[in-house]
Amino acid sequence: MMELAPKPTDSPAEAGIVTELFPRSLESARIGDEGTDEWMSRRYAVEGDRIVRLNLITTITGATSGDDGTSESITSRTDRYVLGAIRRASDVVVVGAQTVRIEGYLLPKTARLAVVTSTGDLGAGKLSAAGREDRPPALVLCPQDRADLVRHALGDAPAEVVPLPTDGERLTPQTIVAGLRAKGFGRIVCEGGPELATQFVEAGVVDELCVTVSPVLEPARQPFVRLTERVETRVAGMLVDDAGFSYLRLRVRG
């Protein structure tokens, strides 16, 4: 189940120290120490109230999941702190239904959750409000003509259906972003999976990519984004930890 809280571990692969390489401050923080959340939040803060971010993890071979089929086996404790910082700087977290089915999702502690689907199939029990009953339900974004089907499929899942117009079979990233902004969500982060991430990048709606690179040689069944042409970016920030993970912020050049 996708969660923000760092999970304690005795594994040496779990980082203890994270260091900022760009901008070249070389400041460090110890994961788990008081003040580290605030330190990380400053590195992932955004200016203004309108931004679309993409937040994903990939191995150095381009895989987005490990041998268990989820991102849990390629992530790190530092990455969970990064995830928390990005979500705190966001109004809404956008994910595809397939990601919910594979990873499982708890309602976030801060940002609202929005799930993109055409069928309402989120997997039995994969979307949960356990311990978060005070949080608003997830927004389920779907094509207008499938709203009734989606409501029926969701059953008693903690969700609110938001029908949106379509241009063909599926919702476009432009429609998703416009629909969320119409509901007052200006700071948007998409957490994938790869198919939705690719759609967002190729549609040109992404302002910044937050990419965790895991030092793992994992077979890449599907790259974290499958592009048809190069997207020009510049490095806005870079962290590394003592487990060999790197954490990039890439601004898309307009």
mmCIF file of C-alpha atoms in Angstrom:
data_model
loop_
_atom_site.group_PDB
_atom_site.id
_atom_site.type_symbol
_atom_site.label_atom_id
_atom_site.label_comp_id
_atom_site.label_asym_id
_atom_site.label_seq_id
_atom_site.Cartn_x
_atom_site.Cartn_y
_atom_site.Cartn_z
ATOM 1 C CA MET A 1 0.000 0.000 0.000
ATOM 2 C CA MET A 2 1.535 3.304 -1.113
ATOM 3 C CA GLU A 3 2.402 5.269 2.031
ATOM 4 C CA LEU A 4 4.273 8.383 3.063
ATOM 5 C CA ALA A 5 5.743 7.331 6.387
ATOM 6 C CA PRO A 6 9.340 6.061 6.296
ATOM 7 C CA LYS A 7 9.576 2.420 7.230
ATOM 8 C CA PRO A 8 12.259 1.433 9.748
ATOM 9 C CA THR A 9 14.773 -1.100 8.493
ATOM 10 C CA ASP A 10 18.136 -2.613 9.353
ATOM 11 C CA SER A 11 19.149 -2.951 5.700
ATOM 12 C CA PRO A 12 22.368 -1.106 4.741
ATOM 13 C CA ALA A 13 20.654 -0.210 1.446
ATOM 14 C CA GLU A 14 18.465 2.199 3.382
ATOM 15 C CA ALA A 15 20.194 5.574 3.386
ATOM 16 C CA GLY A 16 21.201 7.465 6.503
ATOM 17 C CA ILE A 17 22.579 10.693 5.016
ATOM 18 C CA VAL A 18 21.261 12.709 2.076
ATOM 19 C CA THR A 19 23.359 15.510 0.540
ATOM 20 C CA GLU A 20 22.448 18.363 -1.789
ATOM 21 C CA LEU A 21 24.744 18.517 -4.840
ATOM 22 C CA PHE A 22 22.799 21.079 -6.885
ATOM 23 C CA PRO A 23 22.485 23.890 -6.129
ATOM 24 C CA ARG A 24 25.999 23.215 -4.824
ATOM 25 C CA SER A 25 25.356 23.777 -1.136
ATOM 26 C CA LEU A 26 26.697 20.349 -0.071
ATOM 27 C CA GLU A 27 24.349 20.578 2.904
ATOM 28 C CA SER A 28 23.354 17.235 4.403
ATOM 29 C CA ALA A 29 20.571 15.836 6.543
ATOM 30 C CA ARG A 30 20.210 12.566 8.396
ATOM 31 C CA ILE A 31 17.104 10.586 7.545
ATOM 32 C CA GLY A 32 14.971 10.137 10.646
ATOM 33 C CA ASP A 33 16.330 13.173 12.487
ATOM 34 C CA GLU A 34 14.097 15.962 13.716
ATOM 35 C CA GLY A 35 14.020 18.694 11.103
ATOM 36 C CA THR A 36 14.673 16.443 8.104
ATOM 37 C CA ASP A 37 11.084 16.781 6.863
ATOM 38 C CA GLU A 38 11.476 20.560 6.845
ATOM 39 C CA TRP A 39 14.924 20.306 5.199
ATOM 40 C CA MET A 40 13.465 18.160 2.414
ATOM 41 C CA SER A 41 10.397 20.365 2.019
ATOM 42 C CA ARG A 42 12.626 23.360 1.296
ATOM 43 C CA ARG A 43 14.326 21.432 -1.525
ATOM 44 C CA TYR A 44 10.982 20.548 -3.143
ATOM 45 C CA ALA A 45 9.103 23.788 -2.501
ATOM 46 C CA VAL A 46 7.347 25.418 -5.459
ATOM 47 C CA GLU A 47 6.810 29.049 -6.357
ATOM 48 C CA GLY A 48 3.287 30.158 -7.115
ATOM 49 C CA ASP A 49 0.096 28.151 -7.028
ATOM 50 C CA ARG A 50 0.078 26.538 -10.500
ATOM 51 C CA ILE A 51 2.491 23.763 -11.445
ATOM 52 C CA VAL A 52 2.321 20.253 -12.873
ATOM 53 C CA ARG A 53 4.978 17.869 -11.607
ATOM 54 C CA LEU A 54 5.784 14.293 -12.481
ATOM 55 C CA ASN A 55 7.217 12.166 -9.650
ATOM 56 C CA LEU A 56 8.606 8.741 -10.519
ATOM 57 C CA ILE A 57 11.287 6.263 -9.549
ATOM 58 C CA THR A 58 13.435 4.359 -12.037
ATOM 59 C CA THR A 59 16.390 2.021 -11.779
ATOM 60 C CA ILE A 60 19.565 2.803 -13.720
ATOM 61 C CA THR A 61 18.288 0.317 -16.302
ATOM 62 C CA GLY A 62 15.000 2.199 -16.683
ATOM 63 C CA ALA A 63 12.748 -0.195 -14.746
ATOM 64 C CA THR A 64 9.908 1.239 -12.680
ATOM 65 C CA SER A 65 9.381 -1.852 -10.541
ATOM 66 C CA GLY A 66 11.410 -4.638 -8.997
ATOM 67 C CA ASP A 67 11.049 -8.405 -9.022
ATOM 68 C CA ASP A 68 7.897 -8.131 -6.901
ATOM 69 C CA GLY A 69 6.186 -6.124 -9.642
ATOM 70 C CA THR A 70 5.973 -2.957 -7.522
ATOM 71 C CA SER A 71 8.190 0.054 -6.839
ATOM 72 C CA GLU A 72 8.549 -0.998 -3.190
ATOM 73 C CA SER A 73 11.539 -3.239 -3.966
ATOM 74 C CA ILE A 74 13.523 -0.472 -5.708
ATOM 75 C CA THR A 75 12.756 2.452 -3.401
ATOM 76 C CA SER A 76 14.596 3.787 -0.354
ATOM 77 C CA ARG A 77 13.837 5.475 2.929
ATOM 78 C CA THR A 78 15.077 8.781 1.519
ATOM 79 C CA ASP A 79 12.741 8.389 -1.454
ATOM 80 C CA ARG A 80 9.806 8.185 0.950
ATOM 81 C CA TYR A 81 10.902 11.489 2.496
ATOM 82 C CA VAL A 82 11.091 12.996 -1.000
ATOM 83 C CA LEU A 83 7.615 11.642 -1.744
ATOM 84 C CA GLY A 84 6.294 13.262 1.412
ATOM 85 C CA ALA A 85 7.903 16.617 0.586
ATOM 86 C CA ILE A 86 6.469 16.633 -2.935
ATOM 87 C CA ARG A 87 2.999 15.741 -1.703
ATOM 88 C CA ARG A 88 3.108 18.461 0.947
ATOM 89 C CA ALA A 89 3.888 20.941 -1.843
ATOM 90 C CA SER A 90 0.940 19.688 -3.921
ATOM 91 C CA ASP A 91 -2.813 20.150 -3.888
ATOM 92 C CA VAL A 92 -3.588 16.865 -5.634
ATOM 93 C CA VAL A 93 -1.814 13.585 -6.462
ATOM 94 C CA VAL A 94 -2.795 12.032 -9.806
ATOM 95 C CA VAL A 95 -2.354 8.316 -10.524
ATOM 96 C CA GLY A 96 -3.662 5.868 -13.067
ATOM 97 C CA ALA A 97 -6.017 3.076 -12.043
ATOM 98 C CA GLN A 98 -3.436 0.434 -12.970
ATOM 99 C CA THR A 99 -0.987 1.943 -10.489
ATOM 100 C CA VAL A 100 -3.619 1.716 -7.753
ATOM 101 C CA ARG A 101 -4.293 -1.926 -8.640
ATOM 102 C CA ILE A 102 -0.580 -2.805 -8.547
ATOM 103 C CA GLU A 103 0.721 -0.678 -5.681
ATOM 104 C CA GLY A 104 -2.354 -0.079 -3.538
ATOM 105 C CA TYR A 105 -2.970 3.451 -2.245
ATOM 106 C CA LEU A 106 -3.880 5.010 1.070
ATOM 107 C CA LEU A 107 -5.533 8.413 0.943
ATOM 108 C CA PRO A 108 -2.615 10.861 1.319
ATOM 109 C CA LYS A 109 -2.222 12.743 4.597
ATOM 110 C CA THR A 110 -2.018 16.110 2.863
ATOM 111 C CA ALA A 111 -2.831 16.395 -0.859
ATOM 112 C CA ARG A 112 -6.071 15.067 -2.370
ATOM 113 C CA LEU A 113 -5.832 11.855 -4.403
ATOM 114 C CA ALA A 114 -7.174 11.716 -7.978
ATOM 115 C CA VAL A 115 -7.370 8.437 -9.907
ATOM 116 C CA VAL A 116 -7.743 8.309 -13.695
ATOM 117 C CA THR A 117 -9.859 5.412 -14.978
ATOM 118 C CA SER A 118 -12.231 4.469 -17.775
ATOM 119 C CA THR A 119 -13.806 1.482 -15.995
ATOM 120 C CA GLY A 120 -13.675 2.137 -12.240
ATOM 121 C CA ASP A 121 -11.664 -1.039 -11.674
ATOM 122 C CA LEU A 122 -9.264 -0.070 -8.883
ATOM 123 C CA GLY A 123 -8.817 -3.582 -7.522
ATOM 124 C CA ALA A 124 -10.586 -4.961 -4.474
ATOM 125 C CA GLY A 125 -9.420 -3.099 -1.376
ATOM 126 C CA LYS A 126 -6.532 -1.409 -3.204
ATOM 127 C CA LEU A 127 -7.827 2.098 -2.469
ATOM 128 C CA SER A 128 -8.025 2.520 1.281
ATOM 129 C CA ALA A 129 -8.895 5.160 3.857
ATOM 130 C CA ALA A 130 -7.683 3.008 6.760
ATOM 131 C CA GLY A 131 -6.682 5.350 9.558
ATOM 132 C CA ARG A 132 -7.454 8.298 7.289
ATOM 133 C CA GLU A 133 -11.233 8.426 7.642
ATOM 134 C CA ASP A 134 -11.003 12.181 8.234
ATOM 135 C CA ARG A 135 -9.477 12.706 4.778
ATOM 136 C CA PRO A 136 -11.712 13.602 1.808
ATOM 137 C CA PRO A 137 -12.418 10.743 -0.604
ATOM 138 C CA ALA A 138 -10.337 10.190 -3.716
ATOM 139 C CA LEU A 139 -11.478 11.921 -6.873
ATOM 140 C CA VAL A 140 -12.054 9.371 -9.627
ATOM 141 C CA LEU A 141 -11.705 11.046 -13.016
ATOM 142 C CA CYS A 142 -13.500 9.244 -15.822
ATOM 143 C CA PRO A 143 -15.112 9.844 -19.242
ATOM 144 C CA GLN A 144 -18.554 11.424 -18.983
ATOM 145 C CA ASP A 145 -20.278 8.586 -20.814
ATOM 146 C CA ARG A 146 -18.880 5.997 -18.383
ATOM 147 C CA ALA A 147 -19.693 7.729 -15.115
ATOM 148 C CA ASP A 148 -22.524 5.362 -14.150
ATOM 149 C CA LEU A 149 -20.389 2.306 -14.974
ATOM 150 C CA VAL A 150 -17.539 3.687 -12.885
ATOM 151 C CA ARG A 151 -19.793 4.482 -9.899
ATOM 152 C CA HIS A 152 -21.132 0.934 -9.953
ATOM 153 C CA ALA A 153 -17.645 -0.582 -10.205
ATOM 154 C CA LEU A 154 -16.298 1.496 -7.301
ATOM 155 C CA GLY A 155 -18.836 0.116 -4.854
ATOM 156 C CA ASP A 156 -18.005 1.337 -1.348
ATOM 157 C CA ALA A 157 -14.479 2.552 -2.170
ATOM 158 C CA PRO A 158 -13.680 5.958 -0.598
ATOM 159 C CA ALA A 159 -14.171 7.830 -3.870
ATOM 160 C CA GLU A 160 -16.057 10.663 -5.563
ATOM 161 C CA VAL A 161 -16.657 10.310 -9.313
ATOM 162 C CA VAL A 162 -15.714 13.323 -11.459
ATOM 163 C CA PRO A 163 -16.933 12.914 -15.072
ATOM 164 C CA LEU A 164 -14.856 14.779 -17.670
ATOM 165 C CA PRO A 165 -15.272 15.304 -21.425
ATOM 166 C CA THR A 166 -13.214 13.058 -23.713
ATOM 167 C CA ASP A 167 -11.638 13.357 -27.116
ATOM 168 C CA GLY A 168 -12.038 9.769 -28.204
ATOM 169 C CA GLU A 169 -11.698 6.775 -25.875
ATOM 170 C CA ARG A 170 -9.653 8.230 -23.010
ATOM 171 C CA LEU A 171 -9.127 11.370 -20.998
ATOM 172 C CA THR A 172 -6.302 13.561 -22.243
ATOM 173 C CA PRO A 173 -3.729 15.086 -19.867
ATOM 174 C CA GLN A 174 -4.988 18.531 -20.882
ATOM 175 C CA THR A 175 -8.531 17.572 -19.842
ATOM 176 C CA ILE A 176 -7.295 16.064 -16.572
ATOM 177 C CA VAL A 177 -5.301 19.188 -15.666
ATOM 178 C CA ALA A 178 -8.146 21.523 -16.678
ATOM 179 C CA GLY A 179 -10.679 19.473 -14.713
ATOM 180 C CA LEU A 180 -8.555 19.526 -11.565
ATOM 181 C CA ARG A 181 -7.865 23.242 -11.836
ATOM 182 C CA ALA A 182 -11.574 23.890 -12.269
ATOM 183 C CA LYS A 183 -11.999 22.265 -8.842
ATOM 184 C CA GLY A 184 -9.334 24.526 -7.329
ATOM 185 C CA PHE A 185 -6.288 22.238 -7.510
ATOM 186 C CA GLY A 186 -3.458 24.306 -8.978
ATOM 187 C CA ARG A 187 -0.418 22.370 -7.753
ATOM 188 C CA ILE A 188 -0.642 18.960 -9.393
ATOM 189 C CA VAL A 189 1.736 16.004 -9.142
ATOM 190 C CA CYS A 190 1.354 12.913 -11.308
ATOM 191 C CA GLU A 191 2.811 9.731 -9.810
ATOM 192 C CA GLY A 192 2.256 7.566 -12.886
ATOM 193 C CA GLY A 193 2.395 4.823 -13.770
ATOM 194 C CA PRO A 194 4.561 4.798 -16.891
ATOM 195 C CA GLU A 195 1.697 5.017 -19.389
ATOM 196 C CA LEU A 196 0.070 8.021 -17.721
ATOM 197 C CA ALA A 197 3.479 9.627 -17.152
ATOM 198 C CA THR A 198 4.313 9.280 -20.843
ATOM 199 C CA GLN A 199 0.989 10.830 -21.818
ATOM 200 C CA PHE A 200 1.599 13.797 -19.503
ATOM 201 C CA VAL A 201 5.116 14.455 -20.825
ATOM 202 C CA GLU A 202 4.230 14.040 -24.495
ATOM 203 C CA ALA A 203 1.185 16.294 -24.085
ATOM 204 C CA GLY A 204 3.481 19.073 -22.887
ATOM 205 C CA VAL A 205 1.630 19.704 -19.623
ATOM 206 C CA VAL A 206 4.547 18.856 -17.277
ATOM 207 C CA ASP A 207 6.559 21.731 -15.809
ATOM 208 C CA GLU A 208 8.946 19.694 -13.673
ATOM 209 C CA LEU A 209 10.036 16.072 -13.319
ATOM 210 C CA CYS A 210 11.107 14.722 -9.923
ATOM 211 C CA VAL A 211 13.016 11.536 -10.686
ATOM 212 C CA THR A 212 14.535 9.118 -8.189
ATOM 213 C CA VAL A 213 17.267 6.946 -9.726
ATOM 214 C CA SER A 214 17.714 3.655 -7.877
ATOM 215 C CA PRO A 215 21.162 1.964 -8.117
ATOM 216 C CA VAL A 216 19.644 -1.358 -9.159
ATOM 217 C CA LEU A 217 20.248 -3.455 -12.282
ATOM 218 C CA GLU A 218 16.671 -4.578 -12.845
ATOM 219 C CA PRO A 219 15.319 -5.815 -16.200
ATOM 220 C CA ALA A 220 13.291 -2.974 -17.718
ATOM 221 C CA ARG A 221 9.956 -4.406 -18.782
ATOM 222 C CA GLN A 222 8.692 -0.895 -19.452
ATOM 223 C CA PRO A 223 10.660 2.384 -19.229
ATOM 224 C CA PHE A 224 9.367 5.005 -16.829
ATOM 225 C CA VAL A 225 8.569 7.217 -19.819
ATOM 226 C CA ARG A 226 8.442 6.035 -23.427
ATOM 227 C CA LEU A 227 9.005 9.138 -25.552
ATOM 228 C CA THR A 228 8.911 9.592 -29.315
ATOM 229 C CA GLU A 229 11.166 12.657 -29.240
ATOM 230 C CA ARG A 230 13.560 14.395 -26.882
ATOM 231 C CA VAL A 231 12.217 16.756 -24.219
ATOM 232 C CA GLU A 232 14.628 19.544 -23.278
ATOM 233 C CA THR A 233 15.135 20.021 -19.538
ATOM 234 C CA ARG A 234 17.516 21.701 -17.123
ATOM 235 C CA VAL A 235 18.585 20.509 -13.698
ATOM 236 C CA ALA A 236 16.852 22.463 -10.935
ATOM 237 C CA GLY A 237 18.034 20.324 -8.035
ATOM 238 C CA MET A 238 19.939 17.152 -7.203
ATOM 239 C CA LEU A 239 20.334 15.149 -4.007
ATOM 240 C CA VAL A 240 22.288 11.947 -3.378
ATOM 241 C CA ASP A 241 22.260 9.585 -0.429
ATOM 242 C CA ASP A 242 24.790 7.172 1.006
ATOM 243 C CA ALA A 243 22.920 4.174 -0.396
ATOM 244 C CA GLY A 244 23.698 5.315 -3.952
ATOM 245 C CA PHE A 245 20.309 6.781 -4.856
ATOM 246 C CA SER A 246 20.055 10.132 -6.636
ATOM 247 C CA TYR A 247 17.100 12.513 -6.643
ATOM 248 C CA LEU A 248 16.746 14.882 -9.600
ATOM 249 C CA ARG A 249 14.488 17.834 -10.241
ATOM 250 C CA LEU A 250 14.323 18.587 -13.955
ATOM 251 C CA ARG A 251 12.574 21.694 -15.260
ATOM 252 C CA VAL A 252 11.074 21.357 -18.710
ATOM 253 C CA ARG A 253 12.346 24.113 -20.988
ATOM 254 C CA GLY A 254 9.427 26.113 -22.339
#
